[in-house]
Amino acid sequence: MKQLFFFLLLVISLSSCQKIMLRYYGVKQPKEETASSLYDYLRKKIAVDSQQIAHFAGYQQYAEFEPEAPEVYIFNREGYRLRYKPDSIDCSGGLTLFLEEWEQMDKLDIDSSLQLSDWAPFFQQAFSQKSYSMAEDSDYVFFIFWGKFMGRINQSAYDWYEQIEAINAKGKERLELQMIAVDPIEGWEKPEK
């Protein structure tokens, strides 16, 4: 079943808009990671806090969600997903431009079909192993999907993280960041055949 997970992860990754880059840079075989290995890896790339690292709760949640990386989802304080790109675009490349004009945030369409409360149980905080919950004082939460096994392809995710932190430093709104690892996690219960 573990091999099936790795195969599914590779197929999902290769179906994103980064297909050519994935082939060029070469996706590594994903291996099981720990909270510490994810944190150590990210700390070499960005000034991430350990509370900003999360991962899927298990194989089942991963399979149900079918994540792509790098990818970003934005939710407002009411828990609704905000659309910063048209549905016809299947990659998050436009996020960089959107973040440069942050004042547009109030003009974003709300996707009322996707609520944070339904979505958050898929994830756990890496170090506390608690289900994710948005901080009460946050105006927005950004879920940035990345994978240690993806190497240099993660550069977009690191750039987005730094852009969002720069906006946060200006202090107009409180933006929460969660770096969601798409790597398999050591200790996940193996699915039954």
PDB file of C-alpha atoms in Angstrom:
ATOM      1  CA  MET A   1       0.000   0.000   0.000  1.00  0.00           C
ATOM      2  CA  LYS A   2       2.954   2.267   0.682  1.00  0.00           C
ATOM      3  CA  GLN A   3       4.064   1.878  -2.945  1.00  0.00           C
ATOM      4  CA  LEU A   4       0.566   2.818  -4.107  1.00  0.00           C
ATOM      5  CA  PHE A   5       0.762   5.988  -2.001  1.00  0.00           C
ATOM      6  CA  PHE A   6       4.073   6.979  -3.578  1.00  0.00           C
ATOM      7  CA  PHE A   7       2.749   6.243  -7.044  1.00  0.00           C
ATOM      8  CA  LEU A   8      -0.376   8.362  -6.406  1.00  0.00           C
ATOM      9  CA  LEU A   9       1.766  11.179  -5.030  1.00  0.00           C
ATOM     10  CA  LEU A  10       3.927  11.170  -8.134  1.00  0.00           C
ATOM     11  CA  VAL A  11       0.940  11.090 -10.516  1.00  0.00           C
ATOM     12  CA  ILE A  12      -0.753  13.969  -8.689  1.00  0.00           C
ATOM     13  CA  SER A  13       2.436  15.988  -8.710  1.00  0.00           C
ATOM     14  CA  LEU A  14       3.040  15.401 -12.398  1.00  0.00           C
ATOM     15  CA  SER A  15      -0.492  16.462 -13.335  1.00  0.00           C
ATOM     16  CA  SER A  16      -0.018  20.034 -12.107  1.00  0.00           C
ATOM     17  CA  CYS A  17       0.917  23.027 -14.230  1.00  0.00           C
ATOM     18  CA  GLN A  18       4.549  22.486 -13.227  1.00  0.00           C
ATOM     19  CA  LYS A  19       4.783  19.256 -15.250  1.00  0.00           C
ATOM     20  CA  ILE A  20       7.727  20.356 -17.401  1.00  0.00           C
ATOM     21  CA  MET A  21       9.609  21.751 -14.402  1.00  0.00           C
ATOM     22  CA  LEU A  22       9.000  18.537 -12.460  1.00  0.00           C
ATOM     23  CA  ARG A  23      10.575  16.504 -15.226  1.00  0.00           C
ATOM     24  CA  TYR A  24      13.434  18.966 -15.664  1.00  0.00           C
ATOM     25  CA  TYR A  25      14.285  19.200 -11.964  1.00  0.00           C
ATOM     26  CA  GLY A  26      13.533  15.539 -11.281  1.00  0.00           C
ATOM     27  CA  VAL A  27      11.108  14.630  -8.539  1.00  0.00           C
ATOM     28  CA  LYS A  28      12.755  12.484  -5.875  1.00  0.00           C
ATOM     29  CA  GLN A  29      11.097   9.392  -4.507  1.00  0.00           C
ATOM     30  CA  PRO A  30       9.157  10.592  -1.462  1.00  0.00           C
ATOM     31  CA  LYS A  31      10.179   9.048   1.828  1.00  0.00           C
ATOM     32  CA  GLU A  32       8.576   9.180   5.235  1.00  0.00           C
ATOM     33  CA  GLU A  33       9.413  12.351   7.147  1.00  0.00           C
ATOM     34  CA  THR A  34       9.109  13.512  10.750  1.00  0.00           C
ATOM     35  CA  ALA A  35       8.142  16.903  12.168  1.00  0.00           C
ATOM     36  CA  SER A  36      11.809  17.536  12.924  1.00  0.00           C
ATOM     37  CA  SER A  37      13.036  16.614   9.440  1.00  0.00           C
ATOM     38  CA  LEU A  38      10.427  18.908   7.856  1.00  0.00           C
ATOM     39  CA  TYR A  39      11.297  21.753  10.222  1.00  0.00           C
ATOM     40  CA  ASP A  40      15.047  21.353   9.729  1.00  0.00           C
ATOM     41  CA  TYR A  41      14.617  21.335   5.958  1.00  0.00           C
ATOM     42  CA  LEU A  42      12.366  24.432   5.911  1.00  0.00           C
ATOM     43  CA  ARG A  43      14.593  26.381   8.321  1.00  0.00           C
ATOM     44  CA  LYS A  44      17.367  26.191   5.726  1.00  0.00           C
ATOM     45  CA  LYS A  45      15.050  27.853   3.200  1.00  0.00           C
ATOM     46  CA  ILE A  46      12.837  30.298   5.145  1.00  0.00           C
ATOM     47  CA  ALA A  47      12.456  31.683   8.672  1.00  0.00           C
ATOM     48  CA  VAL A  48       9.521  29.424   9.475  1.00  0.00           C
ATOM     49  CA  ASP A  49       8.171  28.939  12.989  1.00  0.00           C
ATOM     50  CA  SER A  50       7.574  25.351  14.123  1.00  0.00           C
ATOM     51  CA  GLN A  51       3.880  26.196  14.698  1.00  0.00           C
ATOM     52  CA  GLN A  52       3.549  27.025  10.997  1.00  0.00           C
ATOM     53  CA  ILE A  53       4.347  23.487   9.873  1.00  0.00           C
ATOM     54  CA  ALA A  54       1.507  21.059   9.314  1.00  0.00           C
ATOM     55  CA  HIS A  55       0.939  17.862   7.377  1.00  0.00           C
ATOM     56  CA  PHE A  56      -1.883  15.536   6.441  1.00  0.00           C
ATOM     57  CA  ALA A  57      -3.389  13.587   9.330  1.00  0.00           C
ATOM     58  CA  GLY A  58      -2.852  10.249   7.572  1.00  0.00           C
ATOM     59  CA  TYR A  59      -2.884   8.261   4.352  1.00  0.00           C
ATOM     60  CA  GLN A  60      -6.674   8.367   4.109  1.00  0.00           C
ATOM     61  CA  GLN A  61      -6.833  12.183   4.420  1.00  0.00           C
ATOM     62  CA  TYR A  62      -4.063  12.520   1.885  1.00  0.00           C
ATOM     63  CA  ALA A  63      -5.837  10.264  -0.618  1.00  0.00           C
ATOM     64  CA  GLU A  64      -9.173  12.086  -0.140  1.00  0.00           C
ATOM     65  CA  PHE A  65      -7.625  15.527  -0.565  1.00  0.00           C
ATOM     66  CA  GLU A  66      -5.371  14.773  -3.561  1.00  0.00           C
ATOM     67  CA  PRO A  67      -3.012  17.732  -3.019  1.00  0.00           C
ATOM     68  CA  GLU A  68      -0.899  19.500  -5.575  1.00  0.00           C
ATOM     69  CA  ALA A  69       2.264  21.344  -4.681  1.00  0.00           C
ATOM     70  CA  PRO A  70       3.283  24.052  -4.781  1.00  0.00           C
ATOM     71  CA  GLU A  71      -0.249  25.356  -4.279  1.00  0.00           C
ATOM     72  CA  VAL A  72      -1.968  27.914  -2.059  1.00  0.00           C
ATOM     73  CA  TYR A  73      -5.452  28.154  -0.562  1.00  0.00           C
ATOM     74  CA  ILE A  74      -6.655  31.307   1.201  1.00  0.00           C
ATOM     75  CA  PHE A  75      -9.456  31.465   3.790  1.00  0.00           C
ATOM     76  CA  ASN A  76     -11.004  34.540   5.425  1.00  0.00           C
ATOM     77  CA  ARG A  77     -11.827  34.898   9.139  1.00  0.00           C
ATOM     78  CA  GLU A  78     -15.365  33.643   8.511  1.00  0.00           C
ATOM     79  CA  GLY A  79     -13.801  30.418   7.261  1.00  0.00           C
ATOM     80  CA  TYR A  80     -14.616  30.739   3.558  1.00  0.00           C
ATOM     81  CA  ARG A  81     -12.156  30.076   0.773  1.00  0.00           C
ATOM     82  CA  LEU A  82     -11.182  33.112  -1.296  1.00  0.00           C
ATOM     83  CA  ARG A  83     -10.508  32.744  -5.018  1.00  0.00           C
ATOM     84  CA  TYR A  84      -7.520  34.716  -6.219  1.00  0.00           C
ATOM     85  CA  LYS A  85      -7.376  32.918  -9.572  1.00  0.00           C
ATOM     86  CA  PRO A  86      -9.975  31.692 -12.073  1.00  0.00           C
ATOM     87  CA  ASP A  87     -11.020  28.034 -11.748  1.00  0.00           C
ATOM     88  CA  SER A  88      -9.697  27.417 -15.257  1.00  0.00           C
ATOM     89  CA  ILE A  89      -6.136  27.988 -14.038  1.00  0.00           C
ATOM     90  CA  ASP A  90      -4.788  24.944 -12.215  1.00  0.00           C
ATOM     91  CA  CYS A  91      -1.602  26.384 -10.735  1.00  0.00           C
ATOM     92  CA  SER A  92      -0.817  29.112  -8.218  1.00  0.00           C
ATOM     93  CA  GLY A  93       1.619  31.071 -10.369  1.00  0.00           C
ATOM     94  CA  GLY A  94      -0.588  34.178 -10.231  1.00  0.00           C
ATOM     95  CA  LEU A  95      -0.293  34.394  -6.453  1.00  0.00           C
ATOM     96  CA  THR A  96       2.972  36.314  -6.662  1.00  0.00           C
ATOM     97  CA  LEU A  97       1.322  39.073  -8.716  1.00  0.00           C
ATOM     98  CA  PHE A  98      -1.762  39.043  -6.523  1.00  0.00           C
ATOM     99  CA  LEU A  99       0.319  39.498  -3.360  1.00  0.00           C
ATOM    100  CA  GLU A 100       2.076  42.493  -4.903  1.00  0.00           C
ATOM    101  CA  GLU A 101      -1.316  44.224  -5.017  1.00  0.00           C
ATOM    102  CA  TRP A 102      -2.586  43.083  -1.636  1.00  0.00           C
ATOM    103  CA  GLU A 103      -5.315  45.740  -1.486  1.00  0.00           C
ATOM    104  CA  GLN A 104      -7.339  43.550  -3.905  1.00  0.00           C
ATOM    105  CA  MET A 105      -8.115  41.132  -1.081  1.00  0.00           C
ATOM    106  CA  ASP A 106     -11.512  42.728  -0.374  1.00  0.00           C
ATOM    107  CA  LYS A 107     -12.498  42.209  -4.019  1.00  0.00           C
ATOM    108  CA  LEU A 108     -11.929  38.445  -4.105  1.00  0.00           C
ATOM    109  CA  ASP A 109     -14.784  36.062  -4.802  1.00  0.00           C
ATOM    110  CA  ILE A 110     -15.845  33.848  -1.929  1.00  0.00           C
ATOM    111  CA  ASP A 111     -16.221  30.126  -2.517  1.00  0.00           C
ATOM    112  CA  SER A 112     -18.999  29.266  -0.074  1.00  0.00           C
ATOM    113  CA  SER A 113     -18.804  25.577  -1.034  1.00  0.00           C
ATOM    114  CA  LEU A 114     -15.454  25.192   0.749  1.00  0.00           C
ATOM    115  CA  GLN A 115     -15.310  26.061   4.434  1.00  0.00           C
ATOM    116  CA  LEU A 116     -12.247  25.882   6.635  1.00  0.00           C
ATOM    117  CA  SER A 117     -14.127  23.951   9.337  1.00  0.00           C
ATOM    118  CA  ASP A 118     -14.760  21.100   6.879  1.00  0.00           C
ATOM    119  CA  TRP A 119     -11.239  21.220   5.526  1.00  0.00           C
ATOM    120  CA  ALA A 120      -9.039  21.680   8.612  1.00  0.00           C
ATOM    121  CA  PRO A 121      -9.497  18.135  10.021  1.00  0.00           C
ATOM    122  CA  PHE A 122      -7.428  16.836   7.104  1.00  0.00           C
ATOM    123  CA  PHE A 123      -4.341  18.426   8.691  1.00  0.00           C
ATOM    124  CA  GLN A 124      -2.341  18.236  11.919  1.00  0.00           C
ATOM    125  CA  GLN A 125       0.170  20.617  13.383  1.00  0.00           C
ATOM    126  CA  ALA A 126       3.511  18.876  12.921  1.00  0.00           C
ATOM    127  CA  PHE A 127       4.804  19.207  16.492  1.00  0.00           C
ATOM    128  CA  SER A 128       1.635  19.148  18.583  1.00  0.00           C
ATOM    129  CA  GLN A 129      -0.189  16.536  16.461  1.00  0.00           C
ATOM    130  CA  LYS A 130      -3.394  18.517  17.100  1.00  0.00           C
ATOM    131  CA  SER A 131      -5.890  19.198  14.343  1.00  0.00           C
ATOM    132  CA  TYR A 132      -5.409  22.554  12.722  1.00  0.00           C
ATOM    133  CA  SER A 133      -7.566  25.477  13.905  1.00  0.00           C
ATOM    134  CA  MET A 134      -7.318  29.097  12.814  1.00  0.00           C
ATOM    135  CA  ALA A 135      -6.176  31.588  15.460  1.00  0.00           C
ATOM    136  CA  GLU A 136      -9.000  33.853  16.669  1.00  0.00           C
ATOM    137  CA  ASP A 137      -7.095  37.048  15.874  1.00  0.00           C
ATOM    138  CA  SER A 138      -6.321  36.056  12.253  1.00  0.00           C
ATOM    139  CA  ASP A 139      -7.941  37.877   9.353  1.00  0.00           C
ATOM    140  CA  TYR A 140      -6.808  35.370   6.739  1.00  0.00           C
ATOM    141  CA  VAL A 141      -5.051  32.020   6.669  1.00  0.00           C
ATOM    142  CA  PHE A 142      -2.844  30.850   3.815  1.00  0.00           C
ATOM    143  CA  PHE A 143      -2.222  27.135   3.324  1.00  0.00           C
ATOM    144  CA  ILE A 144       0.949  26.736   1.287  1.00  0.00           C
ATOM    145  CA  PHE A 145       1.479  23.196   0.039  1.00  0.00           C
ATOM    146  CA  TRP A 146       5.034  22.020  -0.503  1.00  0.00           C
ATOM    147  CA  GLY A 147       6.991  18.766  -0.424  1.00  0.00           C
ATOM    148  CA  LYS A 148      10.489  18.099   0.826  1.00  0.00           C
ATOM    149  CA  PHE A 149      10.941  15.513  -1.909  1.00  0.00           C
ATOM    150  CA  MET A 150      10.199  18.185  -4.548  1.00  0.00           C
ATOM    151  CA  GLY A 151      13.470  20.052  -3.989  1.00  0.00           C
ATOM    152  CA  ARG A 152      13.899  23.233  -6.057  1.00  0.00           C
ATOM    153  CA  ILE A 153      10.306  23.195  -7.287  1.00  0.00           C
ATOM    154  CA  ASN A 154       9.356  24.462  -3.822  1.00  0.00           C
ATOM    155  CA  GLN A 155      10.974  27.850  -4.546  1.00  0.00           C
ATOM    156  CA  SER A 156       7.551  29.361  -5.384  1.00  0.00           C
ATOM    157  CA  ALA A 157       6.236  28.245  -1.993  1.00  0.00           C
ATOM    158  CA  TYR A 158       9.213  29.852  -0.232  1.00  0.00           C
ATOM    159  CA  ASP A 159       8.734  33.088  -2.196  1.00  0.00           C
ATOM    160  CA  TRP A 160       5.022  33.189  -1.302  1.00  0.00           C
ATOM    161  CA  TYR A 161       5.854  32.614   2.360  1.00  0.00           C
ATOM    162  CA  GLU A 162       8.267  35.560   2.366  1.00  0.00           C
ATOM    163  CA  GLN A 163       5.818  37.830   0.512  1.00  0.00           C
ATOM    164  CA  ILE A 164       3.050  37.029   2.983  1.00  0.00           C
ATOM    165  CA  GLU A 165       5.353  37.585   5.966  1.00  0.00           C
ATOM    166  CA  ALA A 166       6.336  40.977   4.483  1.00  0.00           C
ATOM    167  CA  ILE A 167       2.651  41.934   4.236  1.00  0.00           C
ATOM    168  CA  ASN A 168       2.180  40.716   7.810  1.00  0.00           C
ATOM    169  CA  ALA A 169       5.035  42.948   8.986  1.00  0.00           C
ATOM    170  CA  LYS A 170       3.142  46.029   7.742  1.00  0.00           C
ATOM    171  CA  GLY A 171       0.482  45.171  10.305  1.00  0.00           C
ATOM    172  CA  LYS A 172      -2.756  46.108   8.516  1.00  0.00           C
ATOM    173  CA  GLU A 173      -4.149  42.576   8.745  1.00  0.00           C
ATOM    174  CA  ARG A 174      -3.112  39.481  10.629  1.00  0.00           C
ATOM    175  CA  LEU A 175      -2.203  36.810   8.090  1.00  0.00           C
ATOM    176  CA  GLU A 176      -1.686  33.300   9.343  1.00  0.00           C
ATOM    177  CA  LEU A 177       0.581  30.936   7.426  1.00  0.00           C
ATOM    178  CA  GLN A 178       0.581  27.161   7.414  1.00  0.00           C
ATOM    179  CA  MET A 179       3.198  25.284   5.426  1.00  0.00           C
ATOM    180  CA  ILE A 180       1.429  22.003   4.622  1.00  0.00           C
ATOM    181  CA  ALA A 181       3.852  19.187   3.777  1.00  0.00           C
ATOM    182  CA  VAL A 182       2.679  16.725   1.146  1.00  0.00           C
ATOM    183  CA  ASP A 183       5.335  14.220   2.188  1.00  0.00           C
ATOM    184  CA  PRO A 184       4.272  10.945   3.859  1.00  0.00           C
ATOM    185  CA  ILE A 185       4.758  11.118   7.624  1.00  0.00           C
ATOM    186  CA  GLU A 186       6.478   8.515   9.758  1.00  0.00           C
ATOM    187  CA  GLY A 187       3.974   6.771  11.995  1.00  0.00           C
ATOM    188  CA  TRP A 188       0.924   7.142   9.767  1.00  0.00           C
ATOM    189  CA  GLU A 189      -1.336   4.164  10.226  1.00  0.00           C
ATOM    190  CA  LYS A 190      -1.096   1.952   7.170  1.00  0.00           C
ATOM    191  CA  PRO A 191      -4.384   1.645   5.280  1.00  0.00           C
ATOM    192  CA  GLU A 192      -5.947  -1.789   5.249  1.00  0.00           C
ATOM    193  CA  LYS A 193      -5.923  -3.603   1.926  1.00  0.00           C
TER     194      LYS A 193
END
